[in-house]
C-alpha positions as protocol buffer text, in pm:
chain_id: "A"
residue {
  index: 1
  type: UNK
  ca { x: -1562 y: 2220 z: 649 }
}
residue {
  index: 2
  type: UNK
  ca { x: -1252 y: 2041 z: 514 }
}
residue {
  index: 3
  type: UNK
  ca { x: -1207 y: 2062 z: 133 }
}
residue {
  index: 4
  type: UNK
  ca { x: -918 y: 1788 z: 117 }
}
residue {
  index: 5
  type: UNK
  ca { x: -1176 y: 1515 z: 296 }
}
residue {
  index: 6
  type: UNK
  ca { x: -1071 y: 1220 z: 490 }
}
residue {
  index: 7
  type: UNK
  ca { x: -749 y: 1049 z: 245 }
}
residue {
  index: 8
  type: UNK
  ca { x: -533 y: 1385 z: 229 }
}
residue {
  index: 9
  type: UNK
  ca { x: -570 y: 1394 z: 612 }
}
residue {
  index: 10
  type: UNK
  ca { x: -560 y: 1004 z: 681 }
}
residue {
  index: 11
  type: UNK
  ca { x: -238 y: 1052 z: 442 }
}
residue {
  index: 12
  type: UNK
  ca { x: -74 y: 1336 z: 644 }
}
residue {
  index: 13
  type: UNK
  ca { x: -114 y: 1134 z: 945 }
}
residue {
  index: 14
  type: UNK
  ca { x: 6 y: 821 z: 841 }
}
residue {
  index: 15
  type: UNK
  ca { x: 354 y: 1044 z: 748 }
}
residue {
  index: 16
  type: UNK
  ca { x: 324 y: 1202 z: 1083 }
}
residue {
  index: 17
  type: UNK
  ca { x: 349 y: 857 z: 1264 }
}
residue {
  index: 18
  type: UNK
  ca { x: 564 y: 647 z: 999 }
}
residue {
  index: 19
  type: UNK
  ca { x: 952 y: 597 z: 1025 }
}
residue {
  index: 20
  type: UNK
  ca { x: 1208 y: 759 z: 801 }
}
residue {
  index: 21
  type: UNK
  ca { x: 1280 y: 647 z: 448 }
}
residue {
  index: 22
  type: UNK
  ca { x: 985 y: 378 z: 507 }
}
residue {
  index: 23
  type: UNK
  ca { x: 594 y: 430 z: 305 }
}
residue {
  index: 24
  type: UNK
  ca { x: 371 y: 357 z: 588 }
}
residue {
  index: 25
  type: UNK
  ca { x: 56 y: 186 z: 387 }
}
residue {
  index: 26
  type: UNK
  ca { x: -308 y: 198 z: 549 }
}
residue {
  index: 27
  type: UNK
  ca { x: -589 y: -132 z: 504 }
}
residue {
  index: 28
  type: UNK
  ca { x: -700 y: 28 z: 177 }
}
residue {
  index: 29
  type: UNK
  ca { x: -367 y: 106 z: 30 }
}
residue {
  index: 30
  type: UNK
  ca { x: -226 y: -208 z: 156 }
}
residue {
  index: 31
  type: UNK
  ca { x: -522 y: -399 z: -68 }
}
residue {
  index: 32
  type: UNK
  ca { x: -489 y: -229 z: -368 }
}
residue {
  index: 33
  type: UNK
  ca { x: -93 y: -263 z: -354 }
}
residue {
  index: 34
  type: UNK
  ca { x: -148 y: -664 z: -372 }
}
residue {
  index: 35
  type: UNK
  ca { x: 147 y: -700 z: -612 }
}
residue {
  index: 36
  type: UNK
  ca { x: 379 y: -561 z: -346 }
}
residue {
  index: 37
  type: UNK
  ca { x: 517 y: -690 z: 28 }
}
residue {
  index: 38
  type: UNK
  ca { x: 484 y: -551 z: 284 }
}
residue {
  index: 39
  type: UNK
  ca { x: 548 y: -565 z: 628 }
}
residue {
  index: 40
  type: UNK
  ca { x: 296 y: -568 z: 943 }
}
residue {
  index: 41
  type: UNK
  ca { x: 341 y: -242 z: 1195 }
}
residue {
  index: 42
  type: UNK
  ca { x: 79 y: -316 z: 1369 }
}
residue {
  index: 43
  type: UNK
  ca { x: -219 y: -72 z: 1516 }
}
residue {
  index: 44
  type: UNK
  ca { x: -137 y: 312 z: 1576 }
}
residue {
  index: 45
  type: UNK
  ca { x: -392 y: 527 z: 1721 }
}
residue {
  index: 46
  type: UNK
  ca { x: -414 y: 801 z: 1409 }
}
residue {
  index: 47
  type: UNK
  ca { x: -560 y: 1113 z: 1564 }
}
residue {
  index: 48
  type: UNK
  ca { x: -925 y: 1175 z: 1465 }
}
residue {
  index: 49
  type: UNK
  ca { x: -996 y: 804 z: 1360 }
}
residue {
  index: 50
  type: UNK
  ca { x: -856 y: 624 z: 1657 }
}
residue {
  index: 51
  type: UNK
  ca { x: -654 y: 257 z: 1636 }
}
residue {
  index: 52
  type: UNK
  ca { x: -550 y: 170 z: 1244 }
}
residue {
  index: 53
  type: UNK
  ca { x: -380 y: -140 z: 1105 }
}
residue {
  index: 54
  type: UNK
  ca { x: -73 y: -47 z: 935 }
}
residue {
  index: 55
  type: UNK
  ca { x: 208 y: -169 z: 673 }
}
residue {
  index: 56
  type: UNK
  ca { x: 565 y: -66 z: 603 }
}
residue {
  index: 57
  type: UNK
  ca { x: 541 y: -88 z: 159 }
}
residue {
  index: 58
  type: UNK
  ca { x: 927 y: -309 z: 124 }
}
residue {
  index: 59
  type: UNK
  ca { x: 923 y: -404 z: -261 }
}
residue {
  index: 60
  type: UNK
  ca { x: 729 y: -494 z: -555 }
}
residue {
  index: 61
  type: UNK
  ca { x: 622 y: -919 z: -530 }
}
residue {
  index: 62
  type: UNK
  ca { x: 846 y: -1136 z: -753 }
}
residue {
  index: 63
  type: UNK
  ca { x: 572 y: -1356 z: -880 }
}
residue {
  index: 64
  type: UNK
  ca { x: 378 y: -1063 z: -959 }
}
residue {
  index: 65
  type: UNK
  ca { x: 616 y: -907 z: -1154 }
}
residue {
  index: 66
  type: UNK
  ca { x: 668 y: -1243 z: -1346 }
}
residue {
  index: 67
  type: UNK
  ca { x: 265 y: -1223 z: -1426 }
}
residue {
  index: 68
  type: UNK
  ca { x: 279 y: -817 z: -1512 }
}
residue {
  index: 69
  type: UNK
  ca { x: 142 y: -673 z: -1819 }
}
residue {
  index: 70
  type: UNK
  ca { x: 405 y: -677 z: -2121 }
}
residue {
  index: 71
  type: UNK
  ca { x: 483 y: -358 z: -2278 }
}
residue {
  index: 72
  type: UNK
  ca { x: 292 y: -449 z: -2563 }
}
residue {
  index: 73
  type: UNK
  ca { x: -40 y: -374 z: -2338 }
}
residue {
  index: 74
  type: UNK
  ca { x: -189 y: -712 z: -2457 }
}
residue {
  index: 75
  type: UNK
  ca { x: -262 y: -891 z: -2158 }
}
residue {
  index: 76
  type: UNK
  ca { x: -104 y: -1308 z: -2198 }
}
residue {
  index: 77
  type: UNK
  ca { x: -374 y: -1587 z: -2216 }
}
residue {
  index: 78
  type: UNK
  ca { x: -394 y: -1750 z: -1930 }
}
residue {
  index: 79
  type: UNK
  ca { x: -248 y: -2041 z: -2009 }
}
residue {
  index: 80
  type: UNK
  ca { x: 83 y: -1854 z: -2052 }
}
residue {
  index: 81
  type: UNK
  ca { x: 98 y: -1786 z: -1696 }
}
residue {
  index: 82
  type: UNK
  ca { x: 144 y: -2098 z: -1549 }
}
């Protein structure tokens, strides 16, 4: 029985495989991260789950940042974001 379950050791393996100084991002991580680029790697075979899409994380998205929440934690009407 594994008590870390199946992101801890998809995460450990996606460091195992990535390149130096590079954040190696996974099809979940890669959608939740929509405000960022990144950068196809391509498939890896990830030991214990087989062939995985993968991303290199390069830098937060410039129009996203433009659209981010303001300090102030009140989100802008819409029409302020065009």
């Amino acid at each position: 029985y594994d008590v870390w379950g199946d992101a801890v050791n998809l995460a450990a393996r996606l460091e195992s495989t990535g390149e130096p100084e590079r954040v190696q991002l996974s099809p979940e991580a890669r959608g939740a991260l929509s405000s960022f680029v990144c950068e196809p790697r391509g498939e890896i075979d990830i030991k214990g789950l087989g062939p995985l899409e993968t991303w290199f994380l390069l830098r937060r998205d410039a129009v996203a940042q433009t659209h981010a929440m303001p300090e102030s934690g009140i989100a802008p009407h819409v029409s302020e974001l065009r």
